[in-house]
mmCIF file of C-alpha atoms in Angstrom:
data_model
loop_
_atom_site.group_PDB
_atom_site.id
_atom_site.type_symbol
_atom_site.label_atom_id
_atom_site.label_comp_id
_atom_site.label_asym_id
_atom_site.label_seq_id
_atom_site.Cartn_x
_atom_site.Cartn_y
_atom_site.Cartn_z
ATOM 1 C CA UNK A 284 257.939 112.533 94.119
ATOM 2 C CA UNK A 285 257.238 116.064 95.741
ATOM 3 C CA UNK A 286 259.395 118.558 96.175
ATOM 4 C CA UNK A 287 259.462 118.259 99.683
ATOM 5 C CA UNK A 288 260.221 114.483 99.606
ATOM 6 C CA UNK A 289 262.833 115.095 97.281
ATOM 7 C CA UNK A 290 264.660 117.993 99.597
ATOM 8 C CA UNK A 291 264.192 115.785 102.715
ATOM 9 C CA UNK A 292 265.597 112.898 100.651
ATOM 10 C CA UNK A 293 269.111 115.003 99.643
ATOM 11 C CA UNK A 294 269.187 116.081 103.300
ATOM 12 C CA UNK A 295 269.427 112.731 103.995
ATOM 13 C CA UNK A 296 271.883 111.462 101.623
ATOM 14 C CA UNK A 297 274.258 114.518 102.719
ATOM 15 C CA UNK A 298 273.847 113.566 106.530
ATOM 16 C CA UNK A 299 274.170 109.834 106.752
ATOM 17 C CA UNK A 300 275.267 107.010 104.758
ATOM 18 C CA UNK A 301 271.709 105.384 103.524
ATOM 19 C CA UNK A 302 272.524 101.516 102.781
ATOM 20 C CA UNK A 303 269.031 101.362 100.986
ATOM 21 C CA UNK A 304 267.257 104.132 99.209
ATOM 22 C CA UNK A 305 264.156 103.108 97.326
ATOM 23 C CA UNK A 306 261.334 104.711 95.348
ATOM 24 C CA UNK A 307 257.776 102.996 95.225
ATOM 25 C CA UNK A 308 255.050 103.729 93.761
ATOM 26 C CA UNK A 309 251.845 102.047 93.875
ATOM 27 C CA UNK A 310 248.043 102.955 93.685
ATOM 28 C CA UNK A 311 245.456 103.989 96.165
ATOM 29 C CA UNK A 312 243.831 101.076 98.083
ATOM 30 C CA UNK A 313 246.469 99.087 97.759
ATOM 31 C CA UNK A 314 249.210 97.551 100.009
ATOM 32 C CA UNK A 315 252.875 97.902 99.534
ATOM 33 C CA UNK A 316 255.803 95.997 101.485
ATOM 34 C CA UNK A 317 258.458 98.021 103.024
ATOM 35 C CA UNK A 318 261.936 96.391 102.993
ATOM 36 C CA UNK A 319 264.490 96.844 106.185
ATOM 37 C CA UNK A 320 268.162 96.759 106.032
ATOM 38 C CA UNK A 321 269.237 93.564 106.351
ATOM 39 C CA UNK A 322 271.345 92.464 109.346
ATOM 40 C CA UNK A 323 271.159 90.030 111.768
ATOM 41 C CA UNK A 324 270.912 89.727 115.310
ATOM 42 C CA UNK A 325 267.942 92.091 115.964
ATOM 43 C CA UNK A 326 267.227 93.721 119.223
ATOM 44 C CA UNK A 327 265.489 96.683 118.030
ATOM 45 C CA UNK A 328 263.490 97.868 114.964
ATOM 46 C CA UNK A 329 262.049 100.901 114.349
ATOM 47 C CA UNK A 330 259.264 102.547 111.460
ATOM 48 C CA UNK A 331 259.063 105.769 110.885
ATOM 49 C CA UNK A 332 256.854 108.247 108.731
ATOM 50 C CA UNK A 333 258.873 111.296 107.849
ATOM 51 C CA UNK A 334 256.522 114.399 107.072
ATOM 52 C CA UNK A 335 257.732 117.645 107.155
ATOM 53 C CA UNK A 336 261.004 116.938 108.214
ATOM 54 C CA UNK A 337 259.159 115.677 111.127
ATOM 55 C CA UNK A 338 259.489 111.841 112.179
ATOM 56 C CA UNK A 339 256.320 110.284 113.091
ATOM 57 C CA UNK A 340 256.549 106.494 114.807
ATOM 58 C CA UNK A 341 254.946 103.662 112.998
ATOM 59 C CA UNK A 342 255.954 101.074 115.137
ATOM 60 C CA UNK A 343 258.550 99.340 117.745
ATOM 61 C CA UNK A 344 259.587 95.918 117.808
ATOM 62 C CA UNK A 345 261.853 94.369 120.587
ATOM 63 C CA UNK A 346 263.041 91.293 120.051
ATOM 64 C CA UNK A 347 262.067 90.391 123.361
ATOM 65 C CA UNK A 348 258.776 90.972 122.771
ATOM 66 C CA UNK A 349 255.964 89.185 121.470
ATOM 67 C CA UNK A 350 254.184 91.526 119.543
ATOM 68 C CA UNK A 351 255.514 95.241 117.577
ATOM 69 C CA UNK A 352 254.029 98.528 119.685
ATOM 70 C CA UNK A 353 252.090 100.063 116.951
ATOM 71 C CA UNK A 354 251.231 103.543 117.018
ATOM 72 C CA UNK A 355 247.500 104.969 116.993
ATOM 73 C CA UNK A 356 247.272 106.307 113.770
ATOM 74 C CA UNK A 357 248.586 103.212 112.245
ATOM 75 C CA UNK A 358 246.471 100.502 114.012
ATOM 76 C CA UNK A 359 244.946 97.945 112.083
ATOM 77 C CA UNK A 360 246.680 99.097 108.504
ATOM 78 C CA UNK A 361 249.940 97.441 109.358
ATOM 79 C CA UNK A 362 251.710 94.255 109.058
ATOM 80 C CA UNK A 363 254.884 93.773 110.717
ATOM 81 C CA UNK A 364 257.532 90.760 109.914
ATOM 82 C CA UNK A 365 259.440 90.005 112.591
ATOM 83 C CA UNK A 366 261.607 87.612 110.825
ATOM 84 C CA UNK A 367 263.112 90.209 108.047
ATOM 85 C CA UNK A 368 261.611 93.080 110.049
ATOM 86 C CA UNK A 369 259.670 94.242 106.669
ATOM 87 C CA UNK A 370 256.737 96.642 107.037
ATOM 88 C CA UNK A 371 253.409 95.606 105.068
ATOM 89 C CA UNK A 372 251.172 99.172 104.601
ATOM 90 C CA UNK A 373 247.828 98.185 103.663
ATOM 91 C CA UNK A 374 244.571 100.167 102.587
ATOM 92 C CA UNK A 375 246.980 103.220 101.084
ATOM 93 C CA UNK A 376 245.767 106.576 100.707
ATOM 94 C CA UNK A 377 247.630 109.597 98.827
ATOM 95 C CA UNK A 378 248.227 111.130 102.062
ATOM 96 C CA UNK A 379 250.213 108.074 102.876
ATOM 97 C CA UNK A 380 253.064 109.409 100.106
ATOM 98 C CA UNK A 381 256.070 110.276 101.761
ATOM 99 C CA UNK A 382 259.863 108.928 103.429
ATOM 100 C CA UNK A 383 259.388 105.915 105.547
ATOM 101 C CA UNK A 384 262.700 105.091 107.151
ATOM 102 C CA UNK A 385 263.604 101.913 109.080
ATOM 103 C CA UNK A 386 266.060 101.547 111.768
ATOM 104 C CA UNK A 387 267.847 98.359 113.032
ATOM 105 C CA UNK A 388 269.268 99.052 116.607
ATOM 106 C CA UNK A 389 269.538 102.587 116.720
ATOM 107 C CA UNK A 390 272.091 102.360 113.653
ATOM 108 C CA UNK A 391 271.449 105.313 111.898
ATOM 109 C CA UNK A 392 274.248 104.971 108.918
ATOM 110 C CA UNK A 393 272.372 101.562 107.876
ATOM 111 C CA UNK A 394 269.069 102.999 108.329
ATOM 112 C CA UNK A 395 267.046 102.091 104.628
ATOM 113 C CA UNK A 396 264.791 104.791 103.336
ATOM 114 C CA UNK A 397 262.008 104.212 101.037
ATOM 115 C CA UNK A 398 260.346 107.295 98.823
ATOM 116 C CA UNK A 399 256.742 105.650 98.731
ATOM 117 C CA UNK A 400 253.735 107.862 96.317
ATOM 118 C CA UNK A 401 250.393 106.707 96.437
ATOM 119 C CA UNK A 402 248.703 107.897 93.477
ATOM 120 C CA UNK A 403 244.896 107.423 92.180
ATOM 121 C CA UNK A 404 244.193 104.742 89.371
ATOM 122 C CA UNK A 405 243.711 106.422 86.095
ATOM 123 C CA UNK A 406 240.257 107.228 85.552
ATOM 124 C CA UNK A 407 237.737 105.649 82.981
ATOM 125 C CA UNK A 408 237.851 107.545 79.665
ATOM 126 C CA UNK A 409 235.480 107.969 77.616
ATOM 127 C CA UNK A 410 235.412 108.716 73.468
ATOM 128 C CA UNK A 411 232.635 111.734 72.096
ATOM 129 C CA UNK A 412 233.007 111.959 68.842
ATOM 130 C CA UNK A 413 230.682 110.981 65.862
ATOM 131 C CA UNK A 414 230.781 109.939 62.196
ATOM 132 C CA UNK A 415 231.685 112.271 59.621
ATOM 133 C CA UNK A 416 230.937 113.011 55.495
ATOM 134 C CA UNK A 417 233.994 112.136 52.892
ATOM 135 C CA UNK A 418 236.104 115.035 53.112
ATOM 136 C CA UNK A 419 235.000 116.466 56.328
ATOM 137 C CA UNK A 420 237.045 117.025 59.652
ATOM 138 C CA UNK A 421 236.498 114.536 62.417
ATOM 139 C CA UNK A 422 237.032 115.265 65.807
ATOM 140 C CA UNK A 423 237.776 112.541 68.382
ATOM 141 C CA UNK A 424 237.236 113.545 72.418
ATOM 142 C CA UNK A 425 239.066 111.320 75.287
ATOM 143 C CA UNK A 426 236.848 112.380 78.195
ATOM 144 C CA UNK A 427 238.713 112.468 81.586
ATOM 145 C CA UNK A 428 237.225 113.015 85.196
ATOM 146 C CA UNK A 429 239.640 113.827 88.061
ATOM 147 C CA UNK A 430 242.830 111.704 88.090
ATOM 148 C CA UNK A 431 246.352 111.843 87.284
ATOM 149 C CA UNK A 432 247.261 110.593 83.463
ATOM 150 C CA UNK A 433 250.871 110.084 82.513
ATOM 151 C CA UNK A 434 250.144 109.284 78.877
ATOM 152 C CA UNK A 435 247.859 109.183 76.070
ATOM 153 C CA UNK A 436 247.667 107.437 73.241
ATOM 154 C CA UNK A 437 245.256 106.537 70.306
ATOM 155 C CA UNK A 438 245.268 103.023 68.218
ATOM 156 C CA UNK A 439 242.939 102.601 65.206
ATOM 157 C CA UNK A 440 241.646 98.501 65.008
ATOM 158 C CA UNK A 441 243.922 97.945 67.892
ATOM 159 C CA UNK A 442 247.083 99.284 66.399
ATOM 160 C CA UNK A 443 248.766 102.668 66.265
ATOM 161 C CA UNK A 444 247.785 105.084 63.919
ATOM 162 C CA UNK A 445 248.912 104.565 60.367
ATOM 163 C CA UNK A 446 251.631 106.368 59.623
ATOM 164 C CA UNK A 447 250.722 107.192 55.574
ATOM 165 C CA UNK A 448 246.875 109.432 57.050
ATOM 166 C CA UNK A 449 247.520 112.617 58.511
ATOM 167 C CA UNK A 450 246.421 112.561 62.669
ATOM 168 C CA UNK A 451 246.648 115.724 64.926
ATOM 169 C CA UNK A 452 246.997 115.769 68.057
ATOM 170 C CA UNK A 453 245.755 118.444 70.724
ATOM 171 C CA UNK A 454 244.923 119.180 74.379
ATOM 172 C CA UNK A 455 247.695 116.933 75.616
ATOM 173 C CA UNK A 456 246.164 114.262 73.259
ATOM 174 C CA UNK A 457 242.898 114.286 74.672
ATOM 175 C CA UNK A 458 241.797 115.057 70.978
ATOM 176 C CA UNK A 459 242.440 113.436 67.637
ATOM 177 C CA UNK A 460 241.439 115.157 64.840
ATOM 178 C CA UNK A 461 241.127 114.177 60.585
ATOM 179 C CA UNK A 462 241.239 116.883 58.453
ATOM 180 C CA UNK A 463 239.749 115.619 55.613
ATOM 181 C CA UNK A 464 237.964 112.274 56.424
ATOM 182 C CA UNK A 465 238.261 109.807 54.209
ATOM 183 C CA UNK A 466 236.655 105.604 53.704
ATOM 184 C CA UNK A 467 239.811 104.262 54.831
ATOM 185 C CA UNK A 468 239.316 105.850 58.533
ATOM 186 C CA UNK A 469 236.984 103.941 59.384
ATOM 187 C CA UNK A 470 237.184 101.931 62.342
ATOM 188 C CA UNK A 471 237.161 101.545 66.280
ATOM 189 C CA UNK A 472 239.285 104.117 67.573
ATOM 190 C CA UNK A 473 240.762 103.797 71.396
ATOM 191 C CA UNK A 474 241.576 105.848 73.805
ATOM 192 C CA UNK A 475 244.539 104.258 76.053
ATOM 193 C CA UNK A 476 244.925 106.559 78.989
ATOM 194 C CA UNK A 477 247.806 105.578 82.037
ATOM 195 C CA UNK A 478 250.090 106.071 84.898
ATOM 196 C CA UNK A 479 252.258 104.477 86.941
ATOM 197 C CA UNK A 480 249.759 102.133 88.307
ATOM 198 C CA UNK A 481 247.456 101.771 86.042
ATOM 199 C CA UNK A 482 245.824 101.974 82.290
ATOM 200 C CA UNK A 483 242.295 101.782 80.885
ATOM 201 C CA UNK A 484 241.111 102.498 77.487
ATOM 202 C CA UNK A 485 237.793 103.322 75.696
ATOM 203 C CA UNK A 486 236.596 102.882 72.183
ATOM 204 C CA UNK A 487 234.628 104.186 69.822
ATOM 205 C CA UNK A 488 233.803 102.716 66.126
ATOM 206 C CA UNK A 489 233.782 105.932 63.596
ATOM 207 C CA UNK A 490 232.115 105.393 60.375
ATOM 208 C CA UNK A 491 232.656 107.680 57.612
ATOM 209 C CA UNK A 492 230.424 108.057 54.776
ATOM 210 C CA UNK A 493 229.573 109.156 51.482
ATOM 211 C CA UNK A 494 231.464 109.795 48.079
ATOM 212 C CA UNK A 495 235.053 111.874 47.346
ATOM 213 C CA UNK A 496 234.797 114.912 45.822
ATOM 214 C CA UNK A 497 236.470 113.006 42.853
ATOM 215 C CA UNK A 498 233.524 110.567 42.661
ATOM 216 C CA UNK A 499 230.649 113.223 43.334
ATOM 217 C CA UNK A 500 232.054 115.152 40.085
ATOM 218 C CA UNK A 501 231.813 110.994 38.407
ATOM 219 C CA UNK A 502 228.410 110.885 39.661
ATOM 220 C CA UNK A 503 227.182 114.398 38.278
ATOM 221 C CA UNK A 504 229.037 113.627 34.457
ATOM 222 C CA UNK A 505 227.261 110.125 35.021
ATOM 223 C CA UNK A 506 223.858 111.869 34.989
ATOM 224 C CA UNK A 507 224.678 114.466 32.136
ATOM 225 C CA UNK A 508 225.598 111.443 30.111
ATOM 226 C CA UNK A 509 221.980 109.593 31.204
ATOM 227 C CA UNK A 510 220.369 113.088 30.073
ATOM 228 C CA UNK A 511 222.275 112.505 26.849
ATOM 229 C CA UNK A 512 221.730 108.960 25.725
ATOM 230 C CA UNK A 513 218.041 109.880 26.690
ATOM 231 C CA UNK A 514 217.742 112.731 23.541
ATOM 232 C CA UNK A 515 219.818 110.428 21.746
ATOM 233 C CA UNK A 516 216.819 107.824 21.959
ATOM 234 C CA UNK A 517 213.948 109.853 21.599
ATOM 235 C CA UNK A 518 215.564 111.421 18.366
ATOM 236 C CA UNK A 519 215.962 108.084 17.223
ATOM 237 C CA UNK A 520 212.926 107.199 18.230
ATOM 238 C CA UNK A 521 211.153 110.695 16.264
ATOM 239 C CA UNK A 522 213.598 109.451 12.985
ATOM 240 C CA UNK A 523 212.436 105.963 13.083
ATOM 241 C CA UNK A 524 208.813 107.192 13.231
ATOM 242 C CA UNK A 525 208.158 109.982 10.932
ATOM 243 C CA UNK A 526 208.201 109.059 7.212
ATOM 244 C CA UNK A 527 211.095 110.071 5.217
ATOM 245 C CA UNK A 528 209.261 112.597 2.705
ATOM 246 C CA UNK A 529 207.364 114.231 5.573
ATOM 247 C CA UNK A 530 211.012 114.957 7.412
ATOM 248 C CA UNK A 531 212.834 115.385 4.208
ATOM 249 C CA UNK A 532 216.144 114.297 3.744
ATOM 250 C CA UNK A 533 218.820 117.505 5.098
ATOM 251 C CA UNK A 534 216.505 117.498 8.235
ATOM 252 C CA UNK A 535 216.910 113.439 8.497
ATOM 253 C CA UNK A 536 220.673 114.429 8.129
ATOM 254 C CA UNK A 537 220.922 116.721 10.698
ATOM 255 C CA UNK A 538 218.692 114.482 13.240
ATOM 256 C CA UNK A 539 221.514 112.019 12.212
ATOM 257 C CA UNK A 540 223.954 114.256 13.534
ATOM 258 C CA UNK A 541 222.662 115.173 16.621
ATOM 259 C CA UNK A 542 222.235 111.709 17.266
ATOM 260 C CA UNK A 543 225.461 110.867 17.099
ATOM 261 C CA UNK A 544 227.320 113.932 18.669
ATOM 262 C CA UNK A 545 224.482 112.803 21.622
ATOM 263 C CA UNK A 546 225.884 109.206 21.948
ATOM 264 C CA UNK A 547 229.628 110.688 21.300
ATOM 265 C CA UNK A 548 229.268 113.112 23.958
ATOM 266 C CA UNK A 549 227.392 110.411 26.357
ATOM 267 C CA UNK A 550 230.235 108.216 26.022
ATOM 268 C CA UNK A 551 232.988 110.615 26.606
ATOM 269 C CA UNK A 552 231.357 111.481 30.049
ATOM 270 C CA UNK A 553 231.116 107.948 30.930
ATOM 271 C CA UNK A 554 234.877 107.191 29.680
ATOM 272 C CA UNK A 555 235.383 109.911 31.866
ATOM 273 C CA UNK A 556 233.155 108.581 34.982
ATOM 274 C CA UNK A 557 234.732 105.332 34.275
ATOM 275 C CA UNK A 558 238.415 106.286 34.893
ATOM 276 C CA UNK A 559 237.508 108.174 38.139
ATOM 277 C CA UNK A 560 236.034 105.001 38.949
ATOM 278 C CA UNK A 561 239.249 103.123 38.748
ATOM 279 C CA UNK A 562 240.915 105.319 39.847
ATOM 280 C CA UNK A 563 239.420 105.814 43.104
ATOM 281 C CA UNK A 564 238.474 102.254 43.460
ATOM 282 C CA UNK A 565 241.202 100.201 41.587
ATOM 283 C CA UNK A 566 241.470 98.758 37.847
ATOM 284 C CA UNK A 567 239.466 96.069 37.132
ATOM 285 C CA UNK A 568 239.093 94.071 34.020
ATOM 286 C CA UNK A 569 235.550 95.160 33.575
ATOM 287 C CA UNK A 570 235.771 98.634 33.604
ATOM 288 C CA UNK A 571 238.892 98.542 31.411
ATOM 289 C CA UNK A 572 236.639 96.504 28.634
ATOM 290 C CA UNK A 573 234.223 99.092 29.253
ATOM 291 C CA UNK A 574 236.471 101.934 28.817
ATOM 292 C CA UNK A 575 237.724 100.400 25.282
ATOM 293 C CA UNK A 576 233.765 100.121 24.110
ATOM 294 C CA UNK A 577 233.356 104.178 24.866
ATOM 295 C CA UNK A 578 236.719 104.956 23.548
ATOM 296 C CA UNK A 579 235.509 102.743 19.874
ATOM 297 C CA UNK A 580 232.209 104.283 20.100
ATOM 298 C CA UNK A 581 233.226 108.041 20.756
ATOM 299 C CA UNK A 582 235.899 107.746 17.688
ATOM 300 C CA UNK A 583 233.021 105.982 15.499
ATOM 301 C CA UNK A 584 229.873 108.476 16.196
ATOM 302 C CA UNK A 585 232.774 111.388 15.731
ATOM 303 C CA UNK A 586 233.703 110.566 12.237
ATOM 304 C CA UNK A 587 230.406 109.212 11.680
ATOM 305 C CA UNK A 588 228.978 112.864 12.501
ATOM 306 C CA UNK A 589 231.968 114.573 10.817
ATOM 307 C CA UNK A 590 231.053 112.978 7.574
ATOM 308 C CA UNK A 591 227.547 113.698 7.659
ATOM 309 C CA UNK A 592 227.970 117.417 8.002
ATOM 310 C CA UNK A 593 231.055 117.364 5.543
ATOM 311 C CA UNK A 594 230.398 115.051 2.849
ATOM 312 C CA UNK A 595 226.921 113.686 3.187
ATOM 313 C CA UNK A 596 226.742 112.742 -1.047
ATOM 314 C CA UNK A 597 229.920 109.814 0.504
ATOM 315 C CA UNK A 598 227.922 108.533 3.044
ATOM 316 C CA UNK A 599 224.775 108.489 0.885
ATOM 317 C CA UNK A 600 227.379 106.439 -1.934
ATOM 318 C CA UNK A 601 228.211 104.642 1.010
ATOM 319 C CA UNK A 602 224.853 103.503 2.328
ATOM 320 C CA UNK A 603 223.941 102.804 -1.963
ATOM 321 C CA UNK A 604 226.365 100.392 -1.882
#
């Protein structure tokens, strides 16, 4: 309602008694159906268009008469009802907002008044915006043209956001933004944009991918332990080969060793890789088997290593036996 409306319509309410006072709003191209007081025994009835305090004529209707006197500017956009004297106002325009006021024999205390604003249909959004990496901010556009929006909002999948990710809002909500983006955002995002009259969305699927930071730093300890249990093999590959008096036996001991501190340390990194996995991804009996083979075959290459640096002449008694 503009300010103007709303000082005519206290004006009003402080000068006459107003039987009906109405507010309507409806969209542009439409038609809307003014109501009239309601009494019986008609002789007169009378539209008016109040703008600027200034009454403009819509129509007269004599009960006498066949037809309603319609005014110029009015011709051919209304439909009048004799029978309840209602007023239909087709083909609206915003210009058309305003006080319409209907009068019933000159009676000006049971005159009805009806605040009518004509406003545009929302306009069709539209979502820029584009995937993002794990970890990165994603930024969400609701693209307006001209048009009056009372609201937006943003669903993920058809429902609101979920409460438990972090959303932010600016602009009036024309943008949505993730700080940190993560698997779980993906989606088809909307845009739901309305007024009064009127509500239209747009949507946008968002894809978000790559690895978190937590399973980039699994993937790098994965490939220090591949470097690993590679050296481990080719030393046991050069141990296997060479003959044992051309190697002699402290430098097959100490091959031994670095053997096994190579598979010990290749199976702490993938104990290690493995528990980010689950952790990131969920426990699963697999991995959890898996986890228990490293975790027996780092404590077995350990002592196996500490004994051949510490007491070598046991594991040679050992190996006699």
């Amino acid at each position: 309602m503009s300010l103007l409306s709303a000082g005519l319509f206290l004006i009003l309410q402080c000068t006459s008694a107003v039987e009906i006072t109405e507010k309507r709003v409806v969209a542009e191209g439409s038609s809307v159906l003014l109501h009239a007081p309601d009494i019986k025994n008609i002789n007169l009835t009378e539209w008016e268009y109040i703008k600027d305090t200034t009454p403009v004529f819509i129509l007269q209707y004599y009960a006498d008469s066949q037809s309603p006197t319609i005014y110029p500017a009015y011709q051919g956009r209304v439909v009048f009802y004799p029978n309840n004297s209602s007023l239909l106002l087709q083909k609206l325009q915003e210009t058309d907002s305003g006080v319409y006021k209907a009068t019933i024999d000159l009676m000006e205390d049971k005159a009805s008044i009806t605040f009518l604003e004509v406003i545009k249909t929302v306009p069709q959004p539209k979502i820029q915006g584009s995937s993002g990496l794990v970890g990165s901010p994603i930024q969400l556009f609701c693209m307006l043209s001209q048009g009056r929006v009372d609201d937006i909002s943003w669903k993920k999948d058809g429902c609101p956001l979920p409460r438990e990710r972090f959303y932010h809002l600016y602009k009036n909500g024309t943008m949505l933004q993730i700080e940190k983006g993560e698997r779980t955002d993906c989606g088809s995002y909307s845009c739901n944009v309305s007024n009064a009259v009127s509500w239209k969305e747009a949507q946008l699927n968002v894809m978000v991918v790559g690895l978190p930071p937590p399973l980039h730093h699994a993937q790098k300890m994965a490939a220090a332990a591949l470097v690993f249990v590679v050296g481990s093999a080719v030393a046991f590959i050069v141990l296997l080969c060479q003959p044992q008096k051309q190697l002699g036996k402290k430098m097959r001991r100490w091959m031994a060793v670095f053997i096994q501190v190579l598979v010990c340390v290749s199976s702490l990194f993938l104990l290690t890789t493995t528990s980010i996995w689950m952790q990131q991804e969920g426990v699963s009996a697999a991995f959890v088997l898996l986890c228990l083979f490293l975790f027996a075959t780092i404590i077995t290459t350990a002592l196996l290593a500490a004994t051949l640096v510490c007491r070598p002449a046991a594991f040679v008694q050992f190996k006699t036996k």
